[in-house]
PDB file of C-alpha atoms in Angstrom:
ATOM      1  CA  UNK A  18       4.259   2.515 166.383  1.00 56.00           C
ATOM      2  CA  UNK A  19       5.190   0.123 164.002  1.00 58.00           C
ATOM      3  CA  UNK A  20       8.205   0.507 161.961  1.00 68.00           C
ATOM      4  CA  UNK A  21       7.172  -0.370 157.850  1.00 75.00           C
ATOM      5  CA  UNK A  22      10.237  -2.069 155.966  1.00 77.00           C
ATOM      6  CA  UNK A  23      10.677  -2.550 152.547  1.00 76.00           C
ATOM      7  CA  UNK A  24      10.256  -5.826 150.702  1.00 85.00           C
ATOM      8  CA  UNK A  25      11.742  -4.843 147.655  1.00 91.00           C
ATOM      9  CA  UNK A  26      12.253  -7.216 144.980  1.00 95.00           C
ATOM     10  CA  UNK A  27      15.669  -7.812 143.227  1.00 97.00           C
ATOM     11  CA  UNK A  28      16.622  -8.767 139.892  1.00 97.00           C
ATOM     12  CA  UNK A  29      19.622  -9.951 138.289  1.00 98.00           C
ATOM     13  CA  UNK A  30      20.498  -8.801 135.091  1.00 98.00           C
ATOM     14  CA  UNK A  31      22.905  -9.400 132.393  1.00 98.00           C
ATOM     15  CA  UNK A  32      25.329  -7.802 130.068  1.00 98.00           C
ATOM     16  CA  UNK A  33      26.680 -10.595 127.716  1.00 98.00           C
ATOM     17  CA  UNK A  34      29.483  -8.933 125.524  1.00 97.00           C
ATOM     18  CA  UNK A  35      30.742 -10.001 122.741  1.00 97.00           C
ATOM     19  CA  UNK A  36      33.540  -6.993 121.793  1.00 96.00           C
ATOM     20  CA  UNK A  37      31.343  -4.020 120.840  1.00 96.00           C
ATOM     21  CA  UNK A  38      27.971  -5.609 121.236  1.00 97.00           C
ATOM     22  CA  UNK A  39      25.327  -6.727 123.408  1.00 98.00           C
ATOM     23  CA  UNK A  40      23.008  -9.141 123.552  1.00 98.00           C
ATOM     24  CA  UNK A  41      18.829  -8.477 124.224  1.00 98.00           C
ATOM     25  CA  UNK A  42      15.936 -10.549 124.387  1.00 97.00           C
ATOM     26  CA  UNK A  43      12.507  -9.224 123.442  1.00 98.00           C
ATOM     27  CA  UNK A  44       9.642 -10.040 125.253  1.00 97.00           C
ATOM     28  CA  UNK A  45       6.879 -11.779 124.207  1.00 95.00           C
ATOM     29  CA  UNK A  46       3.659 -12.898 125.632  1.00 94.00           C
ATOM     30  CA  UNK A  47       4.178 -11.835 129.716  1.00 92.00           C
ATOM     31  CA  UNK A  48       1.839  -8.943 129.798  1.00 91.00           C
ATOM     32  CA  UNK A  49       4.741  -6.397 130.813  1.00 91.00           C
ATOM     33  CA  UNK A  50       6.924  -4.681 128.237  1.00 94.00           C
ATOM     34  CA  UNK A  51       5.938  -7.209 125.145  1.00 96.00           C
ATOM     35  CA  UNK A  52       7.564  -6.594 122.193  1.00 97.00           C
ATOM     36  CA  UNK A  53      10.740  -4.384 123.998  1.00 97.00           C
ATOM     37  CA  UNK A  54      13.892  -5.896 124.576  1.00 98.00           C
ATOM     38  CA  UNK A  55      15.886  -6.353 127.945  1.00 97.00           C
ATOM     39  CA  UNK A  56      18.929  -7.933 128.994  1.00 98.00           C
ATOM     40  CA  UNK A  57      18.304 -11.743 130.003  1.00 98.00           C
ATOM     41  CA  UNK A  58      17.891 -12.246 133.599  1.00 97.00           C
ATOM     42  CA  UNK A  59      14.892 -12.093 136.400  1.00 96.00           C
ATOM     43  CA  UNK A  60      14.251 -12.338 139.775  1.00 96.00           C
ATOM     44  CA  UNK A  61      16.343 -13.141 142.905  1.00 97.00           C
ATOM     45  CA  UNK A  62      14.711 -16.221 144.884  1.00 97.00           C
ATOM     46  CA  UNK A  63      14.083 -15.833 148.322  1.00 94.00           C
ATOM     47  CA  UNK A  64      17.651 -16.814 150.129  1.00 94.00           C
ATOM     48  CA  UNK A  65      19.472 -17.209 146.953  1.00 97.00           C
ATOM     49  CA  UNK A  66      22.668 -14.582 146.261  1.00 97.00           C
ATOM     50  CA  UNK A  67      22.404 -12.460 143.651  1.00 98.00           C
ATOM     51  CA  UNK A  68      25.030 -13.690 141.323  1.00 97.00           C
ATOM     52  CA  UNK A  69      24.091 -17.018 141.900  1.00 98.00           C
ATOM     53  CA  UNK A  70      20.225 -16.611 140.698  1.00 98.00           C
ATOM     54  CA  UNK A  71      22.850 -14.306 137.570  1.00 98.00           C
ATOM     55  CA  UNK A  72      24.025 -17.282 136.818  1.00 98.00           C
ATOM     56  CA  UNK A  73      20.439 -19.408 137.187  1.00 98.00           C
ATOM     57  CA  UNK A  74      18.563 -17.059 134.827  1.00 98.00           C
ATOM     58  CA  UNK A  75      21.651 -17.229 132.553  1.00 98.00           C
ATOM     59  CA  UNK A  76      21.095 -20.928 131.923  1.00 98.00           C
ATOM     60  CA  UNK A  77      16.935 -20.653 131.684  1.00 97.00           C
ATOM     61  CA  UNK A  78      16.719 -17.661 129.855  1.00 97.00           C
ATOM     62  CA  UNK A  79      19.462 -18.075 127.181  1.00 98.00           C
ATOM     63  CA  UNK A  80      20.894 -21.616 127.548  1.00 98.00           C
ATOM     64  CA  UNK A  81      23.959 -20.644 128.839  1.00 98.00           C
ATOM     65  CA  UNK A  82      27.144 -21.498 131.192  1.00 98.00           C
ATOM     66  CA  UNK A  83      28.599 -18.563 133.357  1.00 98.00           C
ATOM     67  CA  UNK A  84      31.304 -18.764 136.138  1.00 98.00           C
ATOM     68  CA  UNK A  85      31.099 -16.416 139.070  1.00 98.00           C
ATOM     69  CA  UNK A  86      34.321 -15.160 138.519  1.00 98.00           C
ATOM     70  CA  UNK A  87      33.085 -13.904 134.801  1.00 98.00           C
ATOM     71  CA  UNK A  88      30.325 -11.865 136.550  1.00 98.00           C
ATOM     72  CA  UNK A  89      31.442  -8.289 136.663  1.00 97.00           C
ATOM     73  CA  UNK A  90      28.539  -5.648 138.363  1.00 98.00           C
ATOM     74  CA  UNK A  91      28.234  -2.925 136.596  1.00 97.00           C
ATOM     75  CA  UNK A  92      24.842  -1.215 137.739  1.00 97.00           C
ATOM     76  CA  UNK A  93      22.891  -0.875 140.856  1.00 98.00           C
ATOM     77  CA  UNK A  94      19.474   0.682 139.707  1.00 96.00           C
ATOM     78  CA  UNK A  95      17.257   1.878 142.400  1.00 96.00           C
ATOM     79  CA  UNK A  96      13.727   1.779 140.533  1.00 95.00           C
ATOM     80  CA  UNK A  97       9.900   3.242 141.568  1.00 94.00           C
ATOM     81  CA  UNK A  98       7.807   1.356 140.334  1.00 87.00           C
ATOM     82  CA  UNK A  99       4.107   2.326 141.714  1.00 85.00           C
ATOM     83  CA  UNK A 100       4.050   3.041 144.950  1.00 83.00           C
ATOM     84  CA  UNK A 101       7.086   0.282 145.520  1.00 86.00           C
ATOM     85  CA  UNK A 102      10.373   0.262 144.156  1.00 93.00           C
ATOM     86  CA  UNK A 103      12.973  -2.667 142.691  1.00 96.00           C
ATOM     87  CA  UNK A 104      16.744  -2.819 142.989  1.00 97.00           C
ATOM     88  CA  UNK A 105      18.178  -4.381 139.838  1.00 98.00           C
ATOM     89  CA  UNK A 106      21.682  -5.619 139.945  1.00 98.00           C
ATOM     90  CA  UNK A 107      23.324  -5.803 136.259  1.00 98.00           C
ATOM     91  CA  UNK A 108      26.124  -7.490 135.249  1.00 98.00           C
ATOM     92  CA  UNK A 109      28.417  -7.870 132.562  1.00 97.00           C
ATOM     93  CA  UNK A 110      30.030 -11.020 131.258  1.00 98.00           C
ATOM     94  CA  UNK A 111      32.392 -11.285 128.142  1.00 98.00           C
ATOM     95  CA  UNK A 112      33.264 -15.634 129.152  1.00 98.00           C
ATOM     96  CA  UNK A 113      30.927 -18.310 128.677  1.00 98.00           C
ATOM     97  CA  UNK A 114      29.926 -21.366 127.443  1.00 96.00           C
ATOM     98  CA  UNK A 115      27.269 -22.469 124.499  1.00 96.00           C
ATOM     99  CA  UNK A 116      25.670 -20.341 122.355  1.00 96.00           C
ATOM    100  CA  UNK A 117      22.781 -18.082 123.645  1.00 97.00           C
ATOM    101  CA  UNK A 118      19.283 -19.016 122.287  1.00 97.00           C
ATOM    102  CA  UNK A 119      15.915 -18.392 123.642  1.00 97.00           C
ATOM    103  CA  UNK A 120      15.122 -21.191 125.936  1.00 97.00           C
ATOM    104  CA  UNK A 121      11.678 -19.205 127.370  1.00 96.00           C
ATOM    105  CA  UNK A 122       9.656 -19.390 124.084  1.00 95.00           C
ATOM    106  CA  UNK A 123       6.743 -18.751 126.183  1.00 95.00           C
ATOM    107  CA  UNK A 124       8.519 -15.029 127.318  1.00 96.00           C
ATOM    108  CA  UNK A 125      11.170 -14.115 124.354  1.00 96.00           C
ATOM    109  CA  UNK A 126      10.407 -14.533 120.537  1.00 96.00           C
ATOM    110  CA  UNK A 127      13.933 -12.897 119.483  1.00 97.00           C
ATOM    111  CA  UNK A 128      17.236 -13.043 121.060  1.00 97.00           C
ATOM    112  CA  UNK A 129      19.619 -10.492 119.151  1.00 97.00           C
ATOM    113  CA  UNK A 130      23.500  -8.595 119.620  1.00 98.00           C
ATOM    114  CA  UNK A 131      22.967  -5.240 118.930  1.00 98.00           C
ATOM    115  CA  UNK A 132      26.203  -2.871 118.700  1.00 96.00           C
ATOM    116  CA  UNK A 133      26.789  -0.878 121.870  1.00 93.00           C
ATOM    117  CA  UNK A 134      26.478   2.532 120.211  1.00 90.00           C
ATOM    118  CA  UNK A 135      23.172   1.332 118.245  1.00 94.00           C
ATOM    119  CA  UNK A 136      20.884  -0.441 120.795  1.00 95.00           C
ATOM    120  CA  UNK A 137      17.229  -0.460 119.839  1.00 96.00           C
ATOM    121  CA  UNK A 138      14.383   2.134 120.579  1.00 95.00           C
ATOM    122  CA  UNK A 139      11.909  -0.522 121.525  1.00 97.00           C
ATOM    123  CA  UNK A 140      14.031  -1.260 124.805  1.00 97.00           C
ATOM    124  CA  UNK A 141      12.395  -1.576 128.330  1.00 95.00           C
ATOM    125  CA  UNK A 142      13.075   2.724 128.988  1.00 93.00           C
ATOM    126  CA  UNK A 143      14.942   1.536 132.425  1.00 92.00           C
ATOM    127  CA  UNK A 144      17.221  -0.598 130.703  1.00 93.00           C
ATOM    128  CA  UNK A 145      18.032   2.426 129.069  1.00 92.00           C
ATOM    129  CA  UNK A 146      19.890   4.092 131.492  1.00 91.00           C
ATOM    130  CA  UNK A 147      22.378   1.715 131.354  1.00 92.00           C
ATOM    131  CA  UNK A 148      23.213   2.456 127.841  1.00 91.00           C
ATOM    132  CA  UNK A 149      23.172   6.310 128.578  1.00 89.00           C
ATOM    133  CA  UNK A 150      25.211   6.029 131.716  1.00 89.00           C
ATOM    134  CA  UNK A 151      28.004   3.512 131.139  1.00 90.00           C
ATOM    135  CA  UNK A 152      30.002   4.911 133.989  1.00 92.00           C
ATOM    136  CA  UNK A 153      27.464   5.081 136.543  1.00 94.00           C
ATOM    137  CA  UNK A 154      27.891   2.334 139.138  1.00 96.00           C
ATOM    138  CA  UNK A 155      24.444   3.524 140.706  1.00 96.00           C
ATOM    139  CA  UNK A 156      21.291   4.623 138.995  1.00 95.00           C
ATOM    140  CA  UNK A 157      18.191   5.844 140.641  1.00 95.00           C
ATOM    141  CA  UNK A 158      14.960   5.847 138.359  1.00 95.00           C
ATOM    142  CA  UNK A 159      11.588   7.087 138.913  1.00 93.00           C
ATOM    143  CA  UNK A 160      11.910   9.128 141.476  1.00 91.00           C
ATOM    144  CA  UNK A 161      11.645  12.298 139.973  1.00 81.00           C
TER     145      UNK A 161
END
């Protein structure tokens, strides 16, 4: 009998902080979660390590420079999704360069710091977890 393994996809997301607050990007016009907003970031590529595609999506999401050594993980969420699951890897950065703007005008129509204590309702509901377990290095989700 064959053994099935997973081919789970992986994202890398971010936590830019500035002091108390947080900046999100809402979605716009990609047919999943429109009009929500997320932390910048997407998908690892095939071969790549994670905090390098961190610092990849960093730069083509919000148009700007991170070091590796600003990347702190914070979150490991183990997500079901369907009948599959993702593993998102979030982390925070308060050190970078340029100003974040929305580069993807095709995918984001607002990029926005909300304070910590005050994020939005409209955010992507796994995202949320984040926000209601700050302590939590690992957070399954949808598995109940």
């Amino acid at each position: 009998m064959l053994e099935k393994r997973n081919t789970i996809p992986i994202t890398a997301l971010l936590m830019l902080r500035k002091g108390n607050k947080v900046l999100l990007l809402r979605r716009f016009n990609t047919g999943y979660e429109d009009g929500n907003y997320c932390f910048p970031g997407g998908h690892v590529e095939k071969g790549e390590p994670i905090y390098k595609a961190m610092i990849r999506e960093a730069k083509e999401e919000i148009g700007i420079e991170i070091e590796e050594k600003h990347l702190n993980l914070i979150h490991v969420l183990n997500r079901k999704v369907k009948d599959n699951a993702y593993v998102d890897f979030i982390f925070e950065c308060k050190e970078w360069q340029e100003e974040a703007k929305i580069m993807e005008k095709d995918k984001s129509d607002e990029v926005k710091w909300f304070d910590l204590n005050n994020v939005p309702d409209n955010i992507i509901p796994f995202m949320k977890e984040v926000f209601n377990e700050p302590e939590r290095l690992y957070i399954p989700y949808g598995w109940e």
